[in-house]
């Protein structure tokens, strides 16, 4: 990621070796500063990841010290807790780049929405990306529950209740029910965020991560 941010961080990192940045220092608006540029950077990083050629950017001690005074991530990722879909790795980004909320099946609740709002309003992040993925366990658990009728225990009830509408909507669609339900649910989460006046300052998209290829593709 070339750009002013890179230059700033490099310069600051060198300076940080001699002296810590003052407490009032802030990290300037990074490039990318627009939603389109943010999305391009995410997808470019994902292509590196999928090709097995990640850069693992922004992980050095210098970057860490430069960011100690403040953060200015360029995208909010609303993703699943699945251990195979860590956003920083999937998008080949590093420290200070992404603000991530992760719940099973990227289910929303007030804590998640408040966290997204913090990113959009306080940190002025231009892009929110909802990231669903292939063979999601939360989707599979909801399908199993609806097929079997067996109640889900404890806190899992919330997850099933949030995912069930998308599962119902896709019941009659030919093909892979779990895949259709995942796409419908991910798009629905995107639409909920889009419709919320708290997030009008940001562009909101949805995408699907393919476990087999490692590629992320936007959902319609
Ligand atoms: Zn999942």
XYZ file of C-alpha atoms and ligand atoms in Angstrom:
221
model
C 0.000 0.000 0.000
C 2.089 2.795 -1.079
C 0.803 6.111 -0.323
C 0.857 8.741 2.293
C -0.059 6.428 5.076
C 2.783 4.098 4.283
C 5.187 6.993 4.126
C 3.902 8.384 7.370
C 4.080 5.078 9.152
C 7.550 4.360 7.890
C 8.771 7.775 8.962
C 7.047 7.540 12.304
C 8.331 4.040 12.863
C 11.894 5.225 12.398
C 11.298 8.108 14.756
C 9.635 5.829 17.260
C 12.861 3.939 17.685
C 14.363 7.019 19.238
C 11.353 8.487 20.957
C 7.764 7.473 21.480
C 5.217 9.616 19.613
C 3.588 12.290 21.732
C 0.312 11.276 23.384
C -1.627 13.700 21.227
C -0.342 12.282 17.946
C -2.934 10.743 15.647
C -2.665 8.502 12.657
C -3.779 10.488 9.597
C -6.636 9.390 7.340
C -5.125 6.411 5.627
C -5.196 5.581 1.990
C -7.626 4.248 1.001
C -9.902 7.046 2.151
C -12.969 6.159 0.075
C -15.216 3.129 0.184
C -14.282 2.185 -3.378
C -10.573 2.376 -2.658
C -11.058 0.494 0.612
C -12.874 -2.294 -1.180
C -10.204 -2.429 -3.873
C -7.515 -2.757 -1.214
C -9.387 -5.542 0.551
C -9.927 -7.492 -2.653
C -6.327 -7.006 -3.762
C -5.154 -8.364 -0.416
C -7.526 -11.291 -0.752
C -6.129 -12.122 -4.168
C -2.636 -12.234 -2.643
C -3.903 -14.473 0.155
C -5.706 -16.839 -2.208
C -2.672 -17.048 -4.468
C -0.445 -17.991 -1.543
C 1.556 -14.803 -1.868
C 0.522 -12.699 1.155
C 2.609 -9.703 2.145
C 1.620 -9.834 5.836
C 1.793 -6.038 5.911
C 1.895 -3.771 8.936
C 3.087 -6.286 11.492
C 6.449 -4.804 12.412
C 7.380 -3.341 15.761
C 7.719 0.035 14.099
C 4.173 -0.069 12.816
C 2.940 -1.206 16.207
C 4.677 1.702 17.924
C 3.413 4.179 15.337
C -0.132 3.002 15.916
C 0.107 3.179 19.686
C -0.962 6.816 19.609
C -4.104 6.200 17.568
C -5.823 4.093 14.971
C -7.553 4.835 11.712
C -8.655 1.567 10.133
C -10.155 1.765 6.648
C -12.832 -0.951 6.780
C -15.240 -2.556 9.228
C -15.539 -6.297 8.723
C -18.674 -7.951 10.115
C -17.691 -11.587 10.001
C -18.159 -15.052 11.457
C -16.170 -16.493 14.348
C -15.101 -19.425 12.155
C -11.403 -20.127 12.738
C -10.866 -20.504 9.005
C -12.009 -16.966 8.178
C -9.855 -14.472 10.111
C -10.323 -11.142 8.287
C -6.765 -9.840 8.687
C -5.390 -12.993 7.065
C -8.112 -13.408 4.443
C -7.585 -9.816 3.262
C -3.824 -9.779 3.905
C -3.965 -6.692 6.109
C -2.210 -5.881 9.358
C -2.236 -3.839 12.520
C -4.483 -0.803 12.395
C -6.120 -1.697 9.081
C -9.415 -3.394 9.949
C -12.020 -3.015 12.663
C -13.550 -6.474 13.039
C -16.674 -7.703 14.762
C -17.115 -11.466 14.699
C -20.102 -13.507 15.835
C -21.288 -16.944 14.762
C -23.007 -16.534 11.408
C -22.211 -12.784 11.586
C -25.377 -12.418 13.659
C -26.125 -8.867 14.722
C -26.986 -7.691 18.199
C -26.786 -4.333 19.916
C -23.156 -4.833 20.898
C -22.210 -5.544 17.290
C -24.240 -2.612 15.962
C -22.707 -0.306 18.548
C -19.253 -1.484 17.563
C -19.953 -0.818 13.887
C -21.310 2.601 14.787
C -18.132 3.368 16.693
C -16.141 2.575 13.568
C -18.343 4.573 11.214
C -19.029 7.615 13.383
C -15.977 7.943 15.609
C -13.291 6.548 13.335
C -15.018 7.698 10.105
C -14.445 4.364 8.399
C -15.903 4.560 4.861
C -16.662 0.863 4.258
C -18.578 -1.841 6.129
C -18.203 -5.329 4.645
C -20.355 -8.217 5.849
C -18.430 -11.420 5.252
C -20.285 -14.711 5.069
C -18.569 -17.931 4.152
C -18.964 -21.363 2.660
C -20.014 -24.230 4.981
C -20.802 -21.959 7.903
C -21.407 -23.953 11.072
C -24.026 -21.514 12.336
C -26.027 -21.932 9.135
C -25.650 -25.724 9.333
C -26.799 -25.750 12.962
C -29.869 -23.720 12.062
C -30.674 -26.083 9.208
C -30.305 -29.079 11.522
C -32.566 -27.482 14.084
C -35.276 -26.738 11.543
C -35.062 -30.211 10.028
C -35.089 -32.083 13.333
C -37.201 -29.806 15.486
C -34.819 -30.433 18.365
C -34.531 -27.281 20.512
C -31.174 -25.579 20.595
C -29.642 -25.098 24.028
C -28.984 -21.877 25.887
C -27.452 -18.939 24.111
C -27.501 -20.688 20.732
C -31.184 -19.843 20.546
C -30.427 -16.268 19.525
C -28.212 -17.403 16.664
C -30.820 -19.775 15.298
C -33.581 -17.191 15.640
C -31.558 -14.658 13.628
C -30.515 -17.075 10.893
C -33.795 -19.002 10.574
C -35.622 -16.469 8.357
C -32.990 -16.785 5.617
C -33.132 -20.557 5.905
C -36.895 -20.511 5.527
C -36.749 -18.138 2.552
C -34.417 -20.432 0.646
C -36.088 -23.746 1.443
C -37.547 -24.149 -2.049
C -34.492 -23.006 -3.993
C -32.962 -25.901 -5.961
C -29.408 -26.876 -5.096
C -27.355 -26.506 -1.929
C -29.752 -25.259 0.761
C -26.981 -24.297 3.183
C -25.210 -22.261 0.512
C -28.404 -20.484 -0.517
C -29.259 -19.790 3.121
C -25.782 -18.420 3.830
C -25.984 -16.050 0.868
C -29.476 -14.902 1.811
C -28.540 -14.390 5.450
C -25.347 -12.483 4.642
C -27.208 -10.209 2.224
C -29.924 -9.675 4.822
C -27.362 -8.618 7.459
C -25.953 -6.174 4.900
C -29.417 -4.786 4.203
C -30.156 -4.332 7.908
C -26.984 -2.301 8.324
C -27.670 -0.334 5.140
C -31.151 0.586 6.321
C -29.976 1.776 9.729
C -29.625 5.576 9.844
C -26.626 5.173 12.149
C -24.576 3.962 9.190
C -25.569 6.273 6.353
C -22.059 7.726 6.241
C -20.602 4.399 5.172
C -20.893 2.203 2.110
C -22.111 -1.281 3.080
C -21.405 -4.399 1.035
C -21.657 -8.148 1.527
C -19.287 -10.843 0.354
C -18.758 -14.596 0.435
C -15.510 -16.303 1.391
C -14.804 -19.578 -0.384
C -13.016 -22.022 1.907
C -11.734 -24.047 -1.021
C -10.219 -21.287 -3.128
C -9.595 -18.662 -0.459
C -11.294 -16.072 -2.637
C -13.769 -13.401 -1.509
C -16.476 -12.336 -3.948
C -19.106 -9.675 -3.497
C -22.714 -10.754 -3.195
C -25.384 -9.112 -5.358
Zn -19.510 -19.297 10.007
